[in-house]
mmCIF file of C-alpha atoms in Angstrom:
data_model
loop_
_atom_site.group_PDB
_atom_site.id
_atom_site.type_symbol
_atom_site.label_atom_id
_atom_site.label_comp_id
_atom_site.label_asym_id
_atom_site.label_seq_id
_atom_site.Cartn_x
_atom_site.Cartn_y
_atom_site.Cartn_z
ATOM 1 C CA MET A 1 11.574 -9.757 -8.336
ATOM 2 C CA ILE A 2 12.923 -10.691 -4.897
ATOM 3 C CA LEU A 3 11.667 -7.361 -3.546
ATOM 4 C CA LYS A 4 8.108 -8.260 -4.574
ATOM 5 C CA ILE A 5 8.334 -11.880 -3.433
ATOM 6 C CA ASP A 6 9.447 -10.749 0.027
ATOM 7 C CA HIS A 7 6.824 -7.988 0.052
ATOM 8 C CA THR A 8 4.094 -10.511 -0.730
ATOM 9 C CA ALA A 9 5.178 -12.796 2.112
ATOM 10 C CA ARG A 10 5.052 -9.942 4.612
ATOM 11 C CA VAL A 11 1.670 -8.704 3.356
ATOM 12 C CA CYS A 12 0.369 -12.245 3.935
ATOM 13 C CA GLU A 13 1.590 -12.030 7.541
ATOM 14 C CA ASN A 14 0.042 -8.581 7.969
ATOM 15 C CA ILE A 15 -3.337 -9.588 6.635
ATOM 16 C CA ARG A 16 -3.508 -12.676 8.844
ATOM 17 C CA HIS A 17 -2.809 -10.487 11.878
ATOM 18 C CA LEU A 18 -5.477 -7.966 10.883
ATOM 19 C CA ALA A 19 -8.047 -10.633 10.049
ATOM 20 C CA ARG A 20 -7.518 -12.315 13.399
ATOM 21 C CA SER A 21 -7.912 -8.967 15.148
ATOM 22 C CA LEU A 22 -11.419 -8.957 13.662
ATOM 23 C CA ILE A 23 -12.041 -12.445 15.087
ATOM 24 C CA PHE A 24 -12.340 -14.003 11.643
ATOM 25 C CA SER A 25 -12.924 -17.713 11.294
ATOM 26 C CA GLU A 26 -9.823 -19.627 10.260
ATOM 27 C CA ALA A 27 -11.398 -20.217 6.825
ATOM 28 C CA ASN A 28 -11.779 -16.481 6.281
ATOM 29 C CA VAL A 29 -8.277 -15.815 7.627
ATOM 30 C CA ASN A 30 -7.021 -18.214 4.956
ATOM 31 C CA LEU A 31 -9.142 -16.493 2.311
ATOM 32 C CA ALA A 32 -7.707 -13.129 3.340
ATOM 33 C CA GLU A 33 -4.217 -14.580 3.008
ATOM 34 C CA ALA A 34 -5.070 -15.790 -0.508
ATOM 35 C CA VAL A 35 -5.980 -12.206 -1.402
ATOM 36 C CA ALA A 36 -2.594 -11.055 -0.110
ATOM 37 C CA LEU A 37 -0.773 -13.846 -1.927
ATOM 38 C CA PHE A 38 -2.236 -12.783 -5.274
ATOM 39 C CA HIS A 39 -2.580 -9.008 -4.867
ATOM 40 C CA ASP A 40 0.701 -8.183 -6.641
ATOM 41 C CA VAL A 41 1.044 -11.162 -8.969
ATOM 42 C CA GLY A 42 0.860 -8.770 -11.934
ATOM 43 C CA ARG A 43 3.968 -6.949 -10.725
ATOM 44 C CA PHE A 44 6.228 -9.616 -12.219
ATOM 45 C CA GLU A 45 4.981 -9.190 -15.772
ATOM 46 C CA GLN A 46 4.898 -5.425 -15.230
ATOM 47 C CA TYR A 47 8.573 -5.325 -14.305
ATOM 48 C CA ARG A 48 9.606 -7.843 -16.950
ATOM 49 C CA LYS A 49 8.059 -5.700 -19.665
ATOM 50 C CA TYR A 50 8.556 -2.146 -18.388
ATOM 51 C CA GLN A 51 11.372 -2.346 -15.779
ATOM 52 C CA THR A 52 9.352 -0.221 -13.370
ATOM 53 C CA PHE A 53 6.761 -0.540 -10.615
ATOM 54 C CA ASN A 54 5.336 2.905 -11.403
ATOM 55 C CA ASP A 55 1.861 2.241 -12.807
ATOM 56 C CA SER A 56 1.660 5.649 -14.484
ATOM 57 C CA LEU A 57 4.730 4.726 -16.551
ATOM 58 C CA SER A 58 3.484 1.230 -17.403
ATOM 59 C CA VAL A 59 0.216 -0.519 -16.517
ATOM 60 C CA ASN A 60 -2.180 -0.698 -13.583
ATOM 61 C CA HIS A 61 -0.585 -3.555 -11.684
ATOM 62 C CA ALA A 62 -3.834 -4.448 -9.898
ATOM 63 C CA GLN A 63 -5.655 -4.978 -13.178
ATOM 64 C CA LYS A 64 -2.642 -6.879 -14.490
ATOM 65 C CA SER A 65 -2.882 -9.131 -11.427
ATOM 66 C CA VAL A 66 -6.546 -9.809 -12.175
ATOM 67 C CA ASP A 67 -5.653 -10.591 -15.790
ATOM 68 C CA VAL A 68 -3.008 -13.107 -14.711
ATOM 69 C CA LEU A 69 -5.408 -14.837 -12.320
ATOM 70 C CA THR A 70 -8.239 -15.085 -14.859
ATOM 71 C CA GLN A 71 -6.274 -15.817 -18.017
ATOM 72 C CA ARG A 72 -4.307 -18.593 -16.345
ATOM 73 C CA ASN A 73 -7.346 -20.034 -14.542
ATOM 74 C CA VAL A 74 -5.580 -19.854 -11.196
ATOM 75 C CA LEU A 75 -8.823 -19.634 -9.223
ATOM 76 C CA ASP A 76 -10.799 -22.324 -11.037
ATOM 77 C CA PRO A 77 -10.629 -24.902 -8.198
ATOM 78 C CA ILE A 78 -12.361 -22.654 -5.627
ATOM 79 C CA SER A 79 -15.971 -21.592 -5.113
ATOM 80 C CA GLU A 80 -17.566 -18.695 -6.991
ATOM 81 C CA ARG A 81 -17.882 -16.738 -3.718
ATOM 82 C CA GLU A 82 -14.198 -17.121 -2.922
ATOM 83 C CA LYS A 83 -13.216 -16.334 -6.499
ATOM 84 C CA LYS A 84 -15.247 -13.106 -6.521
ATOM 85 C CA ILE A 85 -13.852 -11.992 -3.165
ATOM 86 C CA ILE A 86 -10.264 -12.504 -4.321
ATOM 87 C CA ILE A 87 -10.739 -10.862 -7.728
ATOM 88 C CA ASP A 88 -12.549 -7.820 -6.318
ATOM 89 C CA ALA A 89 -10.035 -7.329 -3.508
ATOM 90 C CA VAL A 90 -7.072 -7.617 -5.885
ATOM 91 C CA ARG A 91 -8.690 -5.277 -8.416
ATOM 92 C CA PHE A 92 -9.300 -2.510 -5.876
ATOM 93 C CA HIS A 93 -6.282 -2.867 -3.602
ATOM 94 C CA ASN A 94 -4.526 0.138 -5.162
ATOM 95 C CA ALA A 95 -7.565 2.177 -6.234
ATOM 96 C CA PRO A 96 -7.896 5.783 -5.005
ATOM 97 C CA ALA A 97 -11.168 4.769 -3.344
ATOM 98 C CA LEU A 98 -13.262 1.667 -2.850
ATOM 99 C CA PRO A 99 -16.601 1.163 -4.608
ATOM 100 C CA ASP A 100 -19.745 1.926 -2.636
ATOM 101 C CA ASP A 101 -20.357 -0.570 0.131
ATOM 102 C CA ASN A 102 -23.209 -2.731 -1.085
ATOM 103 C CA GLY A 103 -23.186 -4.946 1.970
ATOM 104 C CA SER A 104 -21.332 -7.775 0.234
ATOM 105 C CA ASP A 105 -19.014 -9.895 2.347
ATOM 106 C CA GLY A 106 -16.198 -9.040 -0.047
ATOM 107 C CA MET A 107 -15.906 -5.436 1.088
ATOM 108 C CA ILE A 108 -14.043 -6.260 4.287
ATOM 109 C CA PHE A 109 -11.435 -8.219 2.315
ATOM 110 C CA MET A 110 -10.880 -5.152 0.110
ATOM 111 C CA ARG A 111 -10.257 -3.098 3.225
ATOM 112 C CA LEU A 112 -7.960 -5.704 4.727
ATOM 113 C CA ILE A 113 -5.637 -5.939 1.737
ATOM 114 C CA ARG A 114 -5.361 -2.173 1.431
ATOM 115 C CA ASP A 115 -4.246 -1.874 5.060
ATOM 116 C CA ALA A 116 -1.951 -4.914 4.981
ATOM 117 C CA ASP A 117 -0.287 -3.607 1.820
ATOM 118 C CA LYS A 118 0.284 -0.128 3.247
ATOM 119 C CA LEU A 119 1.965 -1.556 6.335
ATOM 120 C CA ASP A 120 4.610 -3.266 4.245
ATOM 121 C CA ILE A 121 5.088 -0.446 1.742
ATOM 122 C CA TRP A 122 5.928 1.738 4.729
ATOM 123 C CA LYS A 123 8.434 -0.884 5.895
ATOM 124 C CA VAL A 124 10.112 -1.175 2.489
ATOM 125 C CA PHE A 125 10.471 2.573 2.168
ATOM 126 C CA ALA A 126 11.624 3.074 5.776
ATOM 127 C CA ASP A 127 14.209 0.288 5.476
ATOM 128 C CA TYR A 128 15.536 1.976 2.341
ATOM 129 C CA PHE A 129 16.347 5.038 4.428
ATOM 130 C CA ARG A 130 17.488 3.125 7.511
ATOM 131 C CA ARG A 131 20.146 1.394 5.421
ATOM 132 C CA ASP A 132 21.124 4.652 3.737
ATOM 133 C CA ALA A 133 20.940 2.593 0.541
ATOM 134 C CA PRO A 134 22.216 3.832 -2.831
ATOM 135 C CA HIS A 135 19.610 5.603 -4.945
ATOM 136 C CA ASN A 136 17.189 3.027 -6.328
ATOM 137 C CA PRO A 137 14.727 4.451 -8.872
ATOM 138 C CA ILE A 138 12.552 1.334 -8.623
ATOM 139 C CA ILE A 139 11.817 1.885 -4.928
ATOM 140 C CA VAL A 140 11.280 5.645 -5.257
ATOM 141 C CA GLN A 141 9.022 5.357 -8.314
ATOM 142 C CA HIS A 142 11.535 7.112 -10.605
ATOM 143 C CA LEU A 143 10.867 10.406 -8.814
ATOM 144 C CA VAL A 144 13.399 13.230 -8.738
ATOM 145 C CA ASP A 145 15.685 13.455 -5.700
ATOM 146 C CA ALA A 146 15.276 17.201 -5.112
ATOM 147 C CA PRO A 147 15.007 19.303 -1.905
ATOM 148 C CA THR A 148 11.491 20.426 -2.787
ATOM 149 C CA TRP A 149 7.942 19.262 -2.194
ATOM 150 C CA GLU A 150 4.464 20.003 -3.457
ATOM 151 C CA GLN A 151 2.232 22.018 -1.148
ATOM 152 C CA LYS A 152 -0.768 20.001 -2.361
ATOM 153 C CA LEU A 153 0.498 16.964 -0.480
ATOM 154 C CA VAL A 154 1.107 18.955 2.695
ATOM 155 C CA ALA A 155 -2.379 20.455 2.394
ATOM 156 C CA ALA A 156 -3.925 16.983 2.131
ATOM 157 C CA ILE A 157 -2.262 15.912 5.382
ATOM 158 C CA LEU A 158 -3.261 19.077 7.216
ATOM 159 C CA GLU A 159 -6.820 18.488 6.009
ATOM 160 C CA LYS A 160 -6.546 14.891 7.258
ATOM 161 C CA ARG A 161 -7.179 13.209 3.928
ATOM 162 C CA PRO A 162 -5.132 10.992 1.589
ATOM 163 C CA ALA A 163 -3.001 12.853 -0.946
ATOM 164 C CA ARG A 164 -3.177 12.178 -4.677
ATOM 165 C CA PHE A 165 -0.590 10.087 -6.487
ATOM 166 C CA LYS A 166 -0.591 12.412 -9.479
ATOM 167 C CA ASP A 167 0.614 15.342 -7.355
ATOM 168 C CA MET A 168 3.983 13.723 -6.661
ATOM 169 C CA LYS A 169 7.097 15.100 -8.360
ATOM 170 C CA THR A 170 9.963 14.458 -5.930
ATOM 171 C CA ILE A 171 11.027 11.827 -3.417
ATOM 172 C CA HIS A 172 9.922 14.136 -0.601
ATOM 173 C CA ASP A 173 6.488 14.140 -2.215
ATOM 174 C CA PHE A 174 6.483 10.349 -2.092
ATOM 175 C CA LYS A 175 7.229 10.494 1.626
ATOM 176 C CA LEU A 176 4.337 12.887 2.196
ATOM 177 C CA PHE A 177 2.071 10.763 0.016
ATOM 178 C CA GLN A 178 2.796 7.716 2.170
ATOM 179 C CA LEU A 179 2.342 9.653 5.398
ATOM 180 C CA SER A 180 -1.091 10.757 4.199
ATOM 181 C CA TRP A 181 -2.228 7.123 4.009
ATOM 182 C CA VAL A 182 -2.895 7.128 7.753
ATOM 183 C CA PHE A 183 -6.123 8.973 6.946
ATOM 184 C CA SER A 184 -7.399 6.133 4.778
ATOM 185 C CA LEU A 185 -6.733 3.218 7.131
ATOM 186 C CA ASN A 186 -9.673 0.919 7.716
ATOM 187 C CA PHE A 187 -8.863 -0.781 11.024
ATOM 188 C CA PRO A 188 -7.516 0.445 14.376
ATOM 189 C CA ALA A 189 -5.152 -2.550 14.511
ATOM 190 C CA THR A 190 -3.398 -1.235 11.392
ATOM 191 C CA ALA A 191 -2.654 2.119 12.988
ATOM 192 C CA VAL A 192 -1.463 0.406 16.170
ATOM 193 C CA LEU A 193 0.955 -1.765 14.177
ATOM 194 C CA ALA A 194 2.192 1.242 12.222
ATOM 195 C CA ARG A 195 2.866 3.116 15.452
ATOM 196 C CA GLU A 196 4.634 0.167 17.091
ATOM 197 C CA ARG A 197 6.846 -0.570 14.090
ATOM 198 C CA GLY A 198 8.020 3.023 13.728
ATOM 199 C CA ASP A 199 8.264 3.011 9.938
ATOM 200 C CA LEU A 200 6.292 6.221 9.505
ATOM 201 C CA ALA A 201 8.444 7.966 12.101
ATOM 202 C CA THR A 202 11.522 6.895 10.140
ATOM 203 C CA ILE A 203 10.081 8.214 6.871
ATOM 204 C CA ALA A 204 9.032 11.475 8.521
ATOM 205 C CA GLY A 205 12.507 11.871 10.019
ATOM 206 C CA THR A 206 14.036 12.136 6.537
ATOM 207 C CA LEU A 207 11.971 15.186 5.563
ATOM 208 C CA PRO A 208 13.648 18.621 5.551
ATOM 209 C CA ALA A 209 13.446 20.805 8.647
ATOM 210 C CA ASP A 210 10.547 23.114 7.901
ATOM 211 C CA PRO A 211 7.728 24.368 10.164
ATOM 212 C CA VAL A 212 4.980 23.445 7.704
ATOM 213 C CA LEU A 213 6.364 19.931 7.235
ATOM 214 C CA GLU A 214 6.734 19.548 10.984
ATOM 215 C CA GLN A 215 3.069 20.456 11.400
ATOM 216 C CA ALA A 216 2.132 17.861 8.786
ATOM 217 C CA VAL A 217 4.202 15.199 10.555
ATOM 218 C CA TRP A 218 2.636 16.089 13.904
ATOM 219 C CA THR A 219 -0.825 15.696 12.342
ATOM 220 C CA VAL A 220 0.078 12.188 11.145
ATOM 221 C CA MET A 221 1.671 11.118 14.413
ATOM 222 C CA ASP A 222 -1.259 12.471 16.392
ATOM 223 C CA LYS A 223 -3.562 10.272 14.303
ATOM 224 C CA LEU A 224 -1.422 7.217 15.086
ATOM 225 C CA ALA A 225 -1.186 8.083 18.779
ATOM 226 C CA ALA A 226 -4.968 8.073 19.072
ATOM 227 C CA ALA A 227 -5.320 4.556 17.670
ATOM 228 C CA GLU A 228 -6.441 1.778 19.980
ATOM 229 C CA CYS A 229 -7.187 -1.872 19.202
#
């Protein structure tokens, strides 16, 4: 529970930074922060009931977050526009892809929360390795700690596209999956922050020494190196 409370606080900081990089009005910066505040509210019921944060072993935590917000009338005091923006952004923050851009002003909030969330997931995972922490199945999605990896995830990186969650089998796969997210970032400021913080470099540094993996890591780092605000 503390892990997710702290994660939420940092995602709020991330999204404010990203929103301000887009020269948002202060009202829209605050609205973006509301999205971040609520994006994982379903995680608490998910963990209470299933003792996992792995959606494939429990429930879609984004939909659970929407359910909590609507069933408990959390958003009743705000305008219909603000309510729709928050609900849509929360619903799609973990989706494989966003819905088609219909020109609505909610689309940019969907993109913001996805980037802000990724930045902190990278931090959580990198800190886990920096501390050389004991094995924690919650953080590593109950994946097997084996010296192997799926070529499908490497192929996705080399093709400069996000890998698929369902292809993961080991912790090394999870590392590759997270590295592949650089190809789905929405804003240059996100890539700049990721490069400056060094979390992806830390994650990459824990992969086995292998020429194919090294090529995949180089492809990711090259993408980050090219980012400019």
